[in-house]
Amino acid sequence: MIAIIIRKELREMWREGRFRAAALIVFLLLAGALALGVQNYRQTTLEKQTANEADRANWLAQGEKNPHLAAHFGRYAIKPTTALSLFDRGVNQFVGVAVWMEAHLQDSFRFRPAEDATGVARFGELTAATVLQLLVPLLIIVFAHHVFAEERERGTLRQILSLGVSRRRLLLGKALGVAAGLALLLVPAVILGAAALALAASVPVEAEIVPRVAFLILSYLLYFGAILGLTMAVSAQAESSRAALTVLLGLWIAGSLLAPRLAVDAAQTLYPAQHYTEFWAQINKARDEISWRHPNNEHAENLKRETLARYGATKIEDLPINYGGLALQDDEEYGSRIYDQKYAELYATHDRQTLIQTLAGIFTPLVCVRSLSAAFAGTDYDAHRDFAWQAEAHRRRFVKQLNDDLTYNSPKNDWNYKTGAALWRQVPEFVYQPETLAGSLKRQSLSALLLAFWFAGAWLLARVAVARLRVE
Amino acid sequence: MKKKTLGKIIKHDWRVLRADRAFLLVALLVALLLLYGLYNGAAARNQRRAAVESAMQSAENKIQIDKSELAAAEAQGITHTAEKPLWVAHPADRRTTGIGTPPSTLAVLSIGQSDLQPATSDEISQYKIKYDLFKNYEQDNPSNLLIGRFDWSFVIVFLLPLLILALTFNLLSGEREDGTLALTLAQPVSLRAVVVGKIAARYAFVLTFALGASFAGIAASGIGWNAEGTIIRLFLCFVAVVFYAAFWFAIGAFVAARGYSSAAGATALAGIWLALVVVLPSLLNVAVAALYPLPSRLEITNATRCAENESYRLEQQLLGEYFGDHPEYAPPEKRDDDSLFYVNGVVVAEDRERRVAPLYENFERQLANRQNFINRYRFASPAVVMQETINDLAGTGRDRQNRFVAQLRDYFDEWRNFIAPLMFKRELLKSTDYDHLPRFRFQDEPIGEIAARVLVGLIGLLAPTAIFGWLALRGTRNYPVRE
């Protein structure tokens, strides 16, 4: 019986020229977005590879100089592009692609792609993920809103129910029918996506790419399922199919357009982040306190005293090490403590903002699936911060290595000490360890839970609505 | 006879709209959203303004502190200590921080690109290059940037069309499905007059509360009415809203005249909205990126660092060449002190800047090409035209930022030309010199130029409005009055 209902729904959908046209358009947009994703992935990967090689060449070609000056010259850490970014770019347009690892400073990441884009870019990007998140729900709404209402209006509902079809079976059959229609669009799209992935990304940066794809598919299935369930519920409850369409379109506008932005507003009102000028003003002020320009510098005096005591000397000139290098490294570590504190504050604020946005998932499933999708694709803010944290750890290590060379390897107190490529080559290359899937999953547990609730809730609602379905 | 009938239709529909609670509720909602958007815009503008002005003030304070310290030293006859080599102009250079400009007063209308763009520069220095003026401003939560803010321009560009389409989707089909259309047309009134009358009533309805709420909100948001060009900009903004609303009403009328059922009409309009406001802009983006690919910023950075290595290697040679070209700056005797260290820095920086200038200029040319493409093809989507227009008038688009950066570069040259000769000549810096330090003051674009750009956009809105309006009126000829 269900199979008959499914076939009937499917046939009706397929016969509608508008459905075929709309599905084709969405498929073409998906295919186009995937093609763009592949091209973008290839291009950025090549660019970054070239840039890494050039950065290494520059580092080694520094010539003879004081190792501390080499620390100032620094290295660039360039964030690699994940393979799944061809599907979902997440926040990639709004985070920098590289960070300058230099002495004394924990810099921000530079070269956010959105800054070089035109204002039109803020309307939204065309990626496979945005097509799935925004357009497919509309497709579901437009082609399933009439499923119950129209049957009632036509009078065929009474006939079907009089045949002894249970309402539960009717709901299941119709839902599966619509789902089958969607599958005609989505299955080829998934195949295309998988092909794009395999072709473009032979050596993906991220770990566990197959499980990630599996979780992505699962997330989107839950999302589409929730939308379908809601559509069925509204279709069953509404007075007419026109009313059903109006309500559903209104919900789509509220959930896709309004809720995410209102959540951002709430997040920024409740937990405002410092303006970058204030952030750096505070850091500079704190660091200045131990600067040689600061009068009555207790910290400097203490350091001198301790060092002299440690080496049993009475004057700086008598130390067996280069005190200048020691003082520089001390300044570096003092700075690191300040950065740890200030960046921790900044990130904590951002985390609270993100929590508010995640909680908006109570009001719209779009927020849940967006968050999960970016996390599995390795293009969310957390993935970026993980890279930033590893790059910073590397920076502190190699700056210390260079300062130590000045301190321990230079002739005493010789500020004109120079060294060269022999030392530069000893500085290890930065190797990034990408995040594990388990880590992403743990962080996304709230979004996943909310999405599951949406799915269950939508179908519960649909069941209740169909149980109370008026026959005319 | 015709005018009176039209007037009657308009009045009748206005009364119907006022009496319909659903319409009033939606109208109230949109008015509230406009006010909310302005509140957000004001909060963002105020926060940014406070931060920038604080940075600028703090920079000015430091200059004054330095000046008074130097004056005190002069009073005591101190000219040089190991820690304060007062006879080189280096200390003044450390005070070139907080060079910037606060947001324009109408930034309440649209956050635009202002959440991405730096407002102050700490990098004006003769040891640096003028193409790399901004550092460490990129630390906002990217999820917020990705989703965007709920500001006045969002409500106008995205939501107002939805309201208009909601008011027009069943313009005729509603009456037809209720059965009253045939009755109405039995009166001596043409379908054309009915359409025009209904549209006019709704248009007046929408504009009244949209512009009314906007004006109230803007007045409450503390804009500087006396600031140059504010009133003209605001006026142009409201005119843009009038034109933009007219476009969407023309679209609504066009679809209504096709004779679809209400549900089909709603679907068609939703599709048009989606196409013009969501899909077309992203396709424009794709086109821009494909046609004008940007050179890699990483490549430019690496080239700059390579140039730095080169300049460092050639340092002594460069210094010799510089003194050869500027014998008036050559040291009278061989000095081995700090002064040459600083002079080195200047000469090396100038050399580096010369080497990398073509790369940066090429990059910026391509950026300009992108913007020109958008300027030409934005007319494909009225939403894009409207957003760019509002951003331009609010001062939160690319134009104002480009102007700011260009003026910063000029200031950079001015600063370098002031300080470098002092350093090379090893002139004693006097406290009174601090009064002559070049100061930066942003010059906004003359209102005439902005108005010209905006007017082009408005004409671009007018054309499709006229076309769809005409098509709508023609469609009424074949309208199926009965189901």
PDB file of C-alpha atoms in Angstrom, chain A residues 3-114:
ATOM      1  CA  ALA A   3       4.578   1.571  -2.239  1.00  0.00           C
ATOM      2  CA  ILE A   4       1.486   2.593  -4.208  1.00  0.00           C
ATOM      3  CA  ILE A   5       1.277   5.892  -2.366  1.00  0.00           C
ATOM      4  CA  ILE A   6       4.971   6.539  -2.921  1.00  0.00           C
ATOM      5  CA  ARG A   7       4.692   5.800  -6.628  1.00  0.00           C
ATOM      6  CA  LYS A   8       1.677   8.072  -6.966  1.00  0.00           C
ATOM      7  CA  GLU A   9       3.367  10.992  -5.205  1.00  0.00           C
ATOM      8  CA  LEU A  10       6.499  10.528  -7.234  1.00  0.00           C
ATOM      9  CA  ARG A  11       4.615  10.359 -10.505  1.00  0.00           C
ATOM     10  CA  GLU A  12       2.635  13.488  -9.665  1.00  0.00           C
ATOM     11  CA  MET A  13       5.776  15.377  -8.788  1.00  0.00           C
ATOM     12  CA  TRP A  14       7.595  14.207 -11.867  1.00  0.00           C
ATOM     13  CA  ARG A  15       4.741  15.121 -14.140  1.00  0.00           C
ATOM     14  CA  GLU A  16       4.798  18.683 -12.903  1.00  0.00           C
ATOM     15  CA  GLY A  17       6.956  20.595 -15.334  1.00  0.00           C
ATOM     16  CA  ARG A  18       7.757  23.093 -12.638  1.00  0.00           C
ATOM     17  CA  PHE A  19       9.274  20.420 -10.443  1.00  0.00           C
ATOM     18  CA  ARG A  20      11.474  19.136 -13.219  1.00  0.00           C
ATOM     19  CA  ALA A  21      12.567  22.685 -14.051  1.00  0.00           C
ATOM     20  CA  ALA A  22      13.215  23.641 -10.440  1.00  0.00           C
ATOM     21  CA  ALA A  23      15.080  20.408  -9.691  1.00  0.00           C
ATOM     22  CA  LEU A  24      17.188  20.896 -12.795  1.00  0.00           C
ATOM     23  CA  ILE A  25      18.068  24.445 -11.813  1.00  0.00           C
ATOM     24  CA  VAL A  26      19.051  23.366  -8.317  1.00  0.00           C
ATOM     25  CA  PHE A  27      21.102  20.506  -9.723  1.00  0.00           C
ATOM     26  CA  LEU A  28      22.886  22.846 -12.120  1.00  0.00           C
ATOM     27  CA  LEU A  29      23.608  25.243  -9.270  1.00  0.00           C
ATOM     28  CA  LEU A  30      24.988  22.353  -7.215  1.00  0.00           C
ATOM     29  CA  ALA A  31      27.123  21.144 -10.080  1.00  0.00           C
ATOM     30  CA  GLY A  32      28.348  24.675 -10.756  1.00  0.00           C
ATOM     31  CA  ALA A  33      29.134  25.214  -7.106  1.00  0.00           C
ATOM     32  CA  LEU A  34      31.094  21.957  -6.948  1.00  0.00           C
ATOM     33  CA  ALA A  35      33.033  22.877 -10.078  1.00  0.00           C
ATOM     34  CA  LEU A  36      33.868  26.243  -8.556  1.00  0.00           C
ATOM     35  CA  GLY A  37      34.857  24.539  -5.338  1.00  0.00           C
ATOM     36  CA  VAL A  38      37.236  22.242  -7.161  1.00  0.00           C
ATOM     37  CA  GLN A  39      38.794  25.106  -9.081  1.00  0.00           C
ATOM     38  CA  ASN A  40      39.145  27.198  -5.944  1.00  0.00           C
ATOM     39  CA  TYR A  41      40.683  24.263  -4.057  1.00  0.00           C
ATOM     40  CA  ARG A  42      43.199  23.545  -6.807  1.00  0.00           C
ATOM     41  CA  GLN A  43      44.160  27.173  -7.142  1.00  0.00           C
ATOM     42  CA  THR A  44      44.599  27.896  -3.452  1.00  0.00           C
ATOM     43  CA  THR A  45      46.478  24.650  -2.833  1.00  0.00           C
ATOM     44  CA  LEU A  46      48.951  25.456  -5.586  1.00  0.00           C
ATOM     45  CA  GLU A  47      49.312  29.049  -4.374  1.00  0.00           C
ATOM     46  CA  LYS A  48      49.990  27.927  -0.826  1.00  0.00           C
ATOM     47  CA  GLN A  49      52.487  25.298  -1.886  1.00  0.00           C
ATOM     48  CA  THR A  50      54.418  27.863  -3.931  1.00  0.00           C
ATOM     49  CA  ALA A  51      54.210  30.332  -1.060  1.00  0.00           C
ATOM     50  CA  ASN A  52      55.578  27.786   1.430  1.00  0.00           C
ATOM     51  CA  GLU A  53      58.545  27.072  -0.810  1.00  0.00           C
ATOM     52  CA  ALA A  54      59.188  30.774  -1.365  1.00  0.00           C
ATOM     53  CA  ASP A  55      58.966  31.434   2.377  1.00  0.00           C
ATOM     54  CA  ARG A  56      61.537  28.719   3.078  1.00  0.00           C
ATOM     55  CA  ALA A  57      63.806  30.087   0.349  1.00  0.00           C
ATOM     56  CA  ASN A  58      63.561  33.605   1.801  1.00  0.00           C
ATOM     57  CA  TRP A  59      64.328  32.288   5.265  1.00  0.00           C
ATOM     58  CA  LEU A  60      67.463  30.510   4.103  1.00  0.00           C
ATOM     59  CA  ALA A  61      68.576  33.443   1.921  1.00  0.00           C
ATOM     60  CA  GLN A  62      68.758  35.884   4.807  1.00  0.00           C
ATOM     61  CA  GLY A  63      72.488  36.111   4.682  1.00  0.00           C
ATOM     62  CA  GLU A  64      74.608  36.764   7.730  1.00  0.00           C
ATOM     63  CA  LYS A  65      72.827  38.579  10.516  1.00  0.00           C
ATOM     64  CA  ASN A  66      72.230  38.627  14.225  1.00  0.00           C
ATOM     65  CA  PRO A  67      69.921  35.693  15.109  1.00  0.00           C
ATOM     66  CA  HIS A  68      67.528  38.069  16.838  1.00  0.00           C
ATOM     67  CA  LEU A  69      67.136  39.995  13.597  1.00  0.00           C
ATOM     68  CA  ALA A  70      66.322  36.678  11.939  1.00  0.00           C
ATOM     69  CA  ALA A  71      63.640  36.186  14.580  1.00  0.00           C
ATOM     70  CA  HIS A  72      62.246  39.565  13.553  1.00  0.00           C
ATOM     71  CA  PHE A  73      62.283  38.497   9.916  1.00  0.00           C
ATOM     72  CA  GLY A  74      60.386  35.384  10.999  1.00  0.00           C
ATOM     73  CA  ARG A  75      58.502  32.798   8.969  1.00  0.00           C
ATOM     74  CA  TYR A  76      54.983  32.640   7.595  1.00  0.00           C
ATOM     75  CA  ALA A  77      52.651  29.835   8.645  1.00  0.00           C
ATOM     76  CA  ILE A  78      50.151  29.251   5.863  1.00  0.00           C
ATOM     77  CA  LYS A  79      46.909  27.470   6.688  1.00  0.00           C
ATOM     78  CA  PRO A  80      46.322  24.575   4.280  1.00  0.00           C
ATOM     79  CA  THR A  81      43.030  24.225   2.418  1.00  0.00           C
ATOM     80  CA  THR A  82      40.981  21.181   3.385  1.00  0.00           C
ATOM     81  CA  ALA A  83      39.623  18.984   0.606  1.00  0.00           C
ATOM     82  CA  LEU A  84      36.038  19.245   1.829  1.00  0.00           C
ATOM     83  CA  SER A  85      36.232  23.023   1.526  1.00  0.00           C
ATOM     84  CA  LEU A  86      35.218  22.441  -2.073  1.00  0.00           C
ATOM     85  CA  PHE A  87      31.843  21.492  -0.639  1.00  0.00           C
ATOM     86  CA  ASP A  88      31.532  23.895   2.279  1.00  0.00           C
ATOM     87  CA  ARG A  89      33.765  26.914   2.670  1.00  0.00           C
ATOM     88  CA  GLY A  90      32.603  27.627   6.211  1.00  0.00           C
ATOM     89  CA  VAL A  91      34.281  30.756   7.563  1.00  0.00           C
ATOM     90  CA  ASN A  92      37.285  30.542   5.206  1.00  0.00           C
ATOM     91  CA  GLN A  93      36.486  33.811   3.471  1.00  0.00           C
ATOM     92  CA  PHE A  94      36.545  35.619   6.836  1.00  0.00           C
ATOM     93  CA  VAL A  95      39.727  34.273   8.403  1.00  0.00           C
ATOM     94  CA  GLY A  96      43.242  35.075   7.309  1.00  0.00           C
ATOM     95  CA  VAL A  97      45.170  32.528   5.259  1.00  0.00           C
ATOM     96  CA  ALA A  98      48.558  33.070   6.860  1.00  0.00           C
ATOM     97  CA  VAL A  99      50.175  34.381  10.019  1.00  0.00           C
ATOM     98  CA  TRP A 100      53.544  36.062  10.360  1.00  0.00           C
ATOM     99  CA  MET A 101      55.507  34.271  13.048  1.00  0.00           C
ATOM    100  CA  GLU A 102      57.828  37.040  14.220  1.00  0.00           C
ATOM    101  CA  ALA A 103      59.618  37.940  17.419  1.00  0.00           C
ATOM    102  CA  HIS A 104      57.758  39.797  20.159  1.00  0.00           C
ATOM    103  CA  LEU A 105      54.354  39.642  18.483  1.00  0.00           C
ATOM    104  CA  GLN A 106      51.472  37.179  18.333  1.00  0.00           C
ATOM    105  CA  ASP A 107      49.941  38.637  15.187  1.00  0.00           C
ATOM    106  CA  SER A 108      46.502  38.163  13.704  1.00  0.00           C
ATOM    107  CA  PHE A 109      46.119  36.087  10.603  1.00  0.00           C
ATOM    108  CA  ARG A 110      46.385  38.128   7.422  1.00  0.00           C
ATOM    109  CA  PHE A 111      44.743  38.239   4.002  1.00  0.00           C
ATOM    110  CA  ARG A 112      41.109  37.449   4.619  1.00  0.00           C
ATOM    111  CA  PRO A 113      39.673  36.734   1.138  1.00  0.00           C
ATOM    112  CA  ALA A 114      36.500  38.697   1.931  1.00  0.00           C
TER     113      ALA A 114
END
